[in-house]
mmCIF file of C-alpha atoms in Angstrom:
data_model
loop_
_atom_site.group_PDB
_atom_site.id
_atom_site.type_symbol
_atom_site.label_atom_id
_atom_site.label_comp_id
_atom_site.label_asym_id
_atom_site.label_seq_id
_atom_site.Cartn_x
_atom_site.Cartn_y
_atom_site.Cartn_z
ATOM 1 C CA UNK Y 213 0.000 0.000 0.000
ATOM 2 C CA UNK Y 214 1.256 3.344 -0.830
ATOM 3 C CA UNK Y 215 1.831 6.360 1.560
ATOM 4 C CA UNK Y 216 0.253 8.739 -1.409
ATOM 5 C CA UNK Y 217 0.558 11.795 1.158
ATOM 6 C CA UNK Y 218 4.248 11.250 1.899
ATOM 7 C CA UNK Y 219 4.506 11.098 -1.911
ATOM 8 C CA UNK Y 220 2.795 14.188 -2.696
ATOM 9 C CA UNK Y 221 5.025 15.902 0.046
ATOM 10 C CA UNK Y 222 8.308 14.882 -1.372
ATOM 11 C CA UNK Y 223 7.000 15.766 -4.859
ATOM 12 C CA UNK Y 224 6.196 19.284 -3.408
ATOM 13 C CA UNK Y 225 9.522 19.501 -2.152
ATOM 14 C CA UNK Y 226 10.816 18.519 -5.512
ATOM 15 C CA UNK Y 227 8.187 21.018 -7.865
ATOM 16 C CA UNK Y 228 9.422 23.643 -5.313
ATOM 17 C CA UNK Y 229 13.180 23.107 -6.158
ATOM 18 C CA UNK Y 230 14.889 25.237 -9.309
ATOM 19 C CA UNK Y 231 16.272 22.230 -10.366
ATOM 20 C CA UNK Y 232 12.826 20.124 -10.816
ATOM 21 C CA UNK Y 233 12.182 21.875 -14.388
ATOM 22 C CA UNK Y 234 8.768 22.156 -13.833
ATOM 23 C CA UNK Y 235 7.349 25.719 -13.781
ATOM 24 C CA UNK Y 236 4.355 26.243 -11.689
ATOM 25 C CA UNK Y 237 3.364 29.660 -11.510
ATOM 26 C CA UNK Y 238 4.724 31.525 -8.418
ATOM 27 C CA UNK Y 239 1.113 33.107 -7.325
ATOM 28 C CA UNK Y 240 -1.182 30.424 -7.227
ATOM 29 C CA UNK Y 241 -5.162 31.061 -8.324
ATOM 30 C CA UNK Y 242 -6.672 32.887 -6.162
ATOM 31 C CA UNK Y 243 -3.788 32.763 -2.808
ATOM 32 C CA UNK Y 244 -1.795 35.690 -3.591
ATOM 33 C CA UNK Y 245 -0.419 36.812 -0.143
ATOM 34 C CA UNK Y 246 -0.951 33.294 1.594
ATOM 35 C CA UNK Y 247 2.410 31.665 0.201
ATOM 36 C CA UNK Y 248 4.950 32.067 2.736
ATOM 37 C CA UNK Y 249 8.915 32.305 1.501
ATOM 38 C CA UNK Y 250 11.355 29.899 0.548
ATOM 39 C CA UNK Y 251 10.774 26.016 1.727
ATOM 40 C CA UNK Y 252 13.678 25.487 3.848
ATOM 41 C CA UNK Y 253 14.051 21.279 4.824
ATOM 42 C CA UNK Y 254 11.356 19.689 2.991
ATOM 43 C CA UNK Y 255 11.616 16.185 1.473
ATOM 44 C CA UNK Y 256 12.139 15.765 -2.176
ATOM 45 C CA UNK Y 257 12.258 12.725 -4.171
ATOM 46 C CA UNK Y 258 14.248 11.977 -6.757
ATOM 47 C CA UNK Y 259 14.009 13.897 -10.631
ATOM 48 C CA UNK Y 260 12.721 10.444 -12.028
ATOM 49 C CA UNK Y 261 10.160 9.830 -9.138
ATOM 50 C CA UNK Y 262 9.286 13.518 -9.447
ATOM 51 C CA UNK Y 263 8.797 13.489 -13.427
ATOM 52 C CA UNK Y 264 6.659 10.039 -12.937
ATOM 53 C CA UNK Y 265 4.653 12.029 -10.135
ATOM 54 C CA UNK Y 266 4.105 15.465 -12.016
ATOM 55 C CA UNK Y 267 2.939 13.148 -15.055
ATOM 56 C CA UNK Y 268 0.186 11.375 -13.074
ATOM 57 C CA UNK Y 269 -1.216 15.131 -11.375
ATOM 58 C CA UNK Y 270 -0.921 16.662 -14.976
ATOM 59 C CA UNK Y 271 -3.373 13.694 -15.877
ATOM 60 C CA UNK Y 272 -5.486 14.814 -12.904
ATOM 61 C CA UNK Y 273 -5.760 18.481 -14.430
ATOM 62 C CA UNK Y 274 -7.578 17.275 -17.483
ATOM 63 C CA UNK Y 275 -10.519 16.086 -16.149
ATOM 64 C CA UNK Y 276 -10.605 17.621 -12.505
ATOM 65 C CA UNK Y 277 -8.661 21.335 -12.607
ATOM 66 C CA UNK Y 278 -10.397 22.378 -8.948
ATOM 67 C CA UNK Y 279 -8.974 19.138 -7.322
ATOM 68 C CA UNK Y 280 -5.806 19.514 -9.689
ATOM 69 C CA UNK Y 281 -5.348 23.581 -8.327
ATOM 70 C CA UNK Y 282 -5.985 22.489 -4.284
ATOM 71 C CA UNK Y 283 -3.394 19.197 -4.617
ATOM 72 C CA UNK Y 284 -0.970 21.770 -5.688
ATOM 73 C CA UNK Y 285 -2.172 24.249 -3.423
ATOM 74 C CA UNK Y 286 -1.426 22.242 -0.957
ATOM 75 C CA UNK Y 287 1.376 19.937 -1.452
ATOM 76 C CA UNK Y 288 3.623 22.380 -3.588
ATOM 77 C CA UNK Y 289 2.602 25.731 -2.187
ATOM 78 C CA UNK Y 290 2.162 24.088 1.280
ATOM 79 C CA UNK Y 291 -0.930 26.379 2.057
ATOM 80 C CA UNK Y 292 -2.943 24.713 4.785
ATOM 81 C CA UNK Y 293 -6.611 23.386 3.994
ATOM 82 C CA UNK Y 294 -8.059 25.815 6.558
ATOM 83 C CA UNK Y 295 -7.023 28.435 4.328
ATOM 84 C CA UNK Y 296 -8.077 27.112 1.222
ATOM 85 C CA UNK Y 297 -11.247 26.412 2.364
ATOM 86 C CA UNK Y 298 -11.959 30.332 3.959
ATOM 87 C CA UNK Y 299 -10.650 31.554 0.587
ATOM 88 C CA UNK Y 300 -13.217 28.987 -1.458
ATOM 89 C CA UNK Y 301 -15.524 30.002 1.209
ATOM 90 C CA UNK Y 302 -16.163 26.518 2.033
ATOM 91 C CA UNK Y 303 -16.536 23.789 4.644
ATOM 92 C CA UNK Y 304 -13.124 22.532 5.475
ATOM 93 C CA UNK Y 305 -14.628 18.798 5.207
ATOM 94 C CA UNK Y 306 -15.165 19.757 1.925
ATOM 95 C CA UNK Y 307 -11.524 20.759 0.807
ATOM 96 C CA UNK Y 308 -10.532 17.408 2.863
ATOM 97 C CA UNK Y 309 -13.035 15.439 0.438
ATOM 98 C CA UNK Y 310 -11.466 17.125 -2.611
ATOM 99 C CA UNK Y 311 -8.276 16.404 -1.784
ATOM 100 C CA UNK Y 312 -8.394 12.613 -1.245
ATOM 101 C CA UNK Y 313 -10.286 12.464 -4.796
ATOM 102 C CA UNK Y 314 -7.599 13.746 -6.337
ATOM 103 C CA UNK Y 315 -4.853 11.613 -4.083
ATOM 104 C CA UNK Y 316 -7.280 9.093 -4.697
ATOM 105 C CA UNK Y 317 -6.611 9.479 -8.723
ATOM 106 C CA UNK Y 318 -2.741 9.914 -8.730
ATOM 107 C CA UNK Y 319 -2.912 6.705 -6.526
ATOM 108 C CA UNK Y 320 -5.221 4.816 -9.351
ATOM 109 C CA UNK Y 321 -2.937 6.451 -11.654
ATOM 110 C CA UNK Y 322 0.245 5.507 -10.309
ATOM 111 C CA UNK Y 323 -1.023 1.467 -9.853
ATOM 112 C CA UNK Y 324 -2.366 1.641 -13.701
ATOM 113 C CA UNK Y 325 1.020 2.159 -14.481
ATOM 114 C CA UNK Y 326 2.572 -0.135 -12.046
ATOM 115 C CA UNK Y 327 5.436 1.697 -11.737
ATOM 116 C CA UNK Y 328 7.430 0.772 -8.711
ATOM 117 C CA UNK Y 329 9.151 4.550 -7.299
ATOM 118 C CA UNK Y 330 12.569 5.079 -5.847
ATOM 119 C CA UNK Y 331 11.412 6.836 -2.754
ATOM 120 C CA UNK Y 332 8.923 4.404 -1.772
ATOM 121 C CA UNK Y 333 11.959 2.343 -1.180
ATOM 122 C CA UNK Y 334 13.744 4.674 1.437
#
């Protein structure tokens, strides 16, 4: 069984690095002035793991863009639920819901492909 959460946070930590190559915009929709400064210690995964993991979100995007905006809300911009929710004007339950749909599809994803990842190992 996979920790899918665990995931997400080291591919956070890796989207958030310079070196990842993947350009997510700096102001996310809608949470200008609730992004803090630099990460400083978070876990990253490896650029592999990370490009496997950014292909099975992307996928996510396509057919669910809300869910696909609050995973990387969340996970890459690290902005907590409780905020996401006020600013959606919203239940938190709800944003919880939303978000394990769409951990829910990067883990179907990621077993469709049956892709064993390097961090899962450590």
């Amino acid at each position: 069984m996979r920790n899918i959460k665990r995931l997400l946070e080291m591919w956070g930590g890796w989207a958030a690095t310079e070196q990842s190559g993947v350009s997510y915009s700096h102001i996310a929709a809608g949470f200008r002035g609730l992004i803090t400064s630099a990460p400083s210690n978070r876990p990253i995964c490896s650029d592999n793991d990370g490009m496997i993991l950014d292909s099975c979100i992307s996928r996510l995007k396509i057919d669910h863009p809300e869910e696909h905006a609050l995973l990387v809300a969340h996970y890459h911009y690290r902005i907590s639920l409780r905020s996401i929710a006020r600013r959606r004007h919203c239940a938190d339950g709800t944003i919880r819901k939303d978000l394990q749909t769409a951990e829910g599809f990067v883990e179907g994803v990621l077993s469709a492909l049956d892709i064993e990842l390097e961090c899962e190992n450590n």
